[in-house]
């Protein structure tokens, strides 16, 4: 337990995890992912929906191309060791 707490503290002290993440809402971490401020998050399905929404709201061809590429290249995976679950992590 002590090692886990050290790791959880170190990721903030070393700047691996943005300092305000503990207060983020589900939509704020989606926005951070889309803005490339974070590389992963644990709410996979909503990231896909947020990326689709961002693509639909693209203001010009350049932004649309960037959003399309990001959507095509992102990957949502189940949590390691978790049994397969339905949408939003609910049991099937």
Coordinates of C-alpha atoms in Angstrom, one line a residue:
X1 CA 0.0 0.0 0.0
X2 CA 2.8 2.4 0.8
X3 CA 4.4 1.9 -2.7
X4 CA 1.0 2.5 -4.3
X5 CA 0.6 5.8 -2.4
X6 CA 4.1 6.8 -3.3
X7 CA 3.4 6.2 -7.0
X8 CA 0.1 8.1 -6.8
X9 CA 1.9 11.0 -5.2
X10 CA 4.9 10.9 -7.5
X11 CA 2.9 11.1 -10.7
X12 CA 1.8 14.6 -9.6
X13 CA 5.1 15.8 -8.2
X14 CA 7.0 14.7 -11.3
X15 CA 4.5 16.4 -13.6
X16 CA 3.3 13.1 -15.2
X17 CA -0.3 13.8 -14.3
X18 CA -1.6 17.4 -14.6
X19 CA -2.1 18.8 -11.1
X20 CA -5.8 19.6 -11.5
X21 CA -6.9 16.2 -12.7
X22 CA -8.4 15.2 -9.4
X23 CA -11.0 17.8 -9.8
X24 CA -11.8 17.2 -13.5
X25 CA -15.2 16.1 -14.7
X26 CA -15.7 13.5 -17.3
X27 CA -16.0 16.1 -20.0
X28 CA -12.8 17.9 -18.8
X29 CA -10.7 14.8 -19.3
X30 CA -12.2 14.3 -22.7
X31 CA -11.3 17.9 -23.6
X32 CA -7.7 17.4 -22.3
X33 CA -7.4 14.2 -24.4
X34 CA -8.6 16.0 -27.5
X35 CA -6.2 18.9 -26.9
X36 CA -3.4 16.4 -26.5
X37 CA -2.7 17.4 -22.9
X38 CA -3.1 13.7 -21.8
X39 CA -2.3 10.5 -23.6
X40 CA -4.9 8.2 -21.9
X41 CA -7.9 8.2 -19.7
X42 CA -10.1 5.6 -18.1
X43 CA -13.4 6.7 -19.6
X44 CA -12.9 5.3 -23.1
X45 CA -16.4 5.3 -24.5
X46 CA -17.0 9.0 -23.8
X47 CA -13.7 9.9 -25.4
X48 CA -15.0 8.5 -28.7
X49 CA -18.2 10.4 -28.5
X50 CA -16.4 13.6 -27.6
X51 CA -14.0 13.2 -30.5
X52 CA -16.9 12.6 -32.9
X53 CA -18.6 15.8 -31.5
X54 CA -15.3 17.8 -31.9
X55 CA -15.1 16.6 -35.5
X56 CA -18.7 17.7 -36.2
X57 CA -17.8 21.1 -34.8
X58 CA -14.6 21.6 -36.7
X59 CA -14.4 25.2 -38.0
X60 CA -12.3 24.6 -41.1
X61 CA -10.8 22.0 -43.4
X62 CA -7.5 21.9 -41.5
X63 CA -9.2 21.4 -38.1
X64 CA -11.5 18.8 -39.6
X65 CA -8.5 16.8 -41.0
X66 CA -6.8 16.9 -37.6
X67 CA -10.0 15.7 -35.9
X68 CA -10.5 12.9 -38.5
X69 CA -7.0 11.7 -38.0
X70 CA -7.2 11.7 -34.2
X71 CA -10.5 9.8 -34.3
X72 CA -9.1 7.2 -36.8
X73 CA -6.0 6.7 -34.7
X74 CA -7.4 6.5 -31.2
X75 CA -7.9 3.2 -29.5
X76 CA -10.2 2.2 -26.7
X77 CA -9.3 -0.9 -24.7
X78 CA -10.9 -2.7 -21.8
X79 CA -9.2 -2.3 -18.4
X80 CA -6.5 -4.9 -17.8
X81 CA -7.9 -7.9 -16.0
X82 CA -11.5 -6.6 -16.1
X83 CA -14.1 -9.0 -17.4
X84 CA -15.8 -7.8 -20.5
X85 CA -18.5 -5.3 -19.8
X86 CA -21.1 -3.4 -21.8
X87 CA -21.1 0.3 -22.6
X88 CA -19.8 2.6 -19.9
X89 CA -18.5 -0.3 -17.9
X90 CA -21.8 -1.7 -17.0
X91 CA -22.2 -5.5 -16.8
X92 CA -23.9 -7.0 -19.9

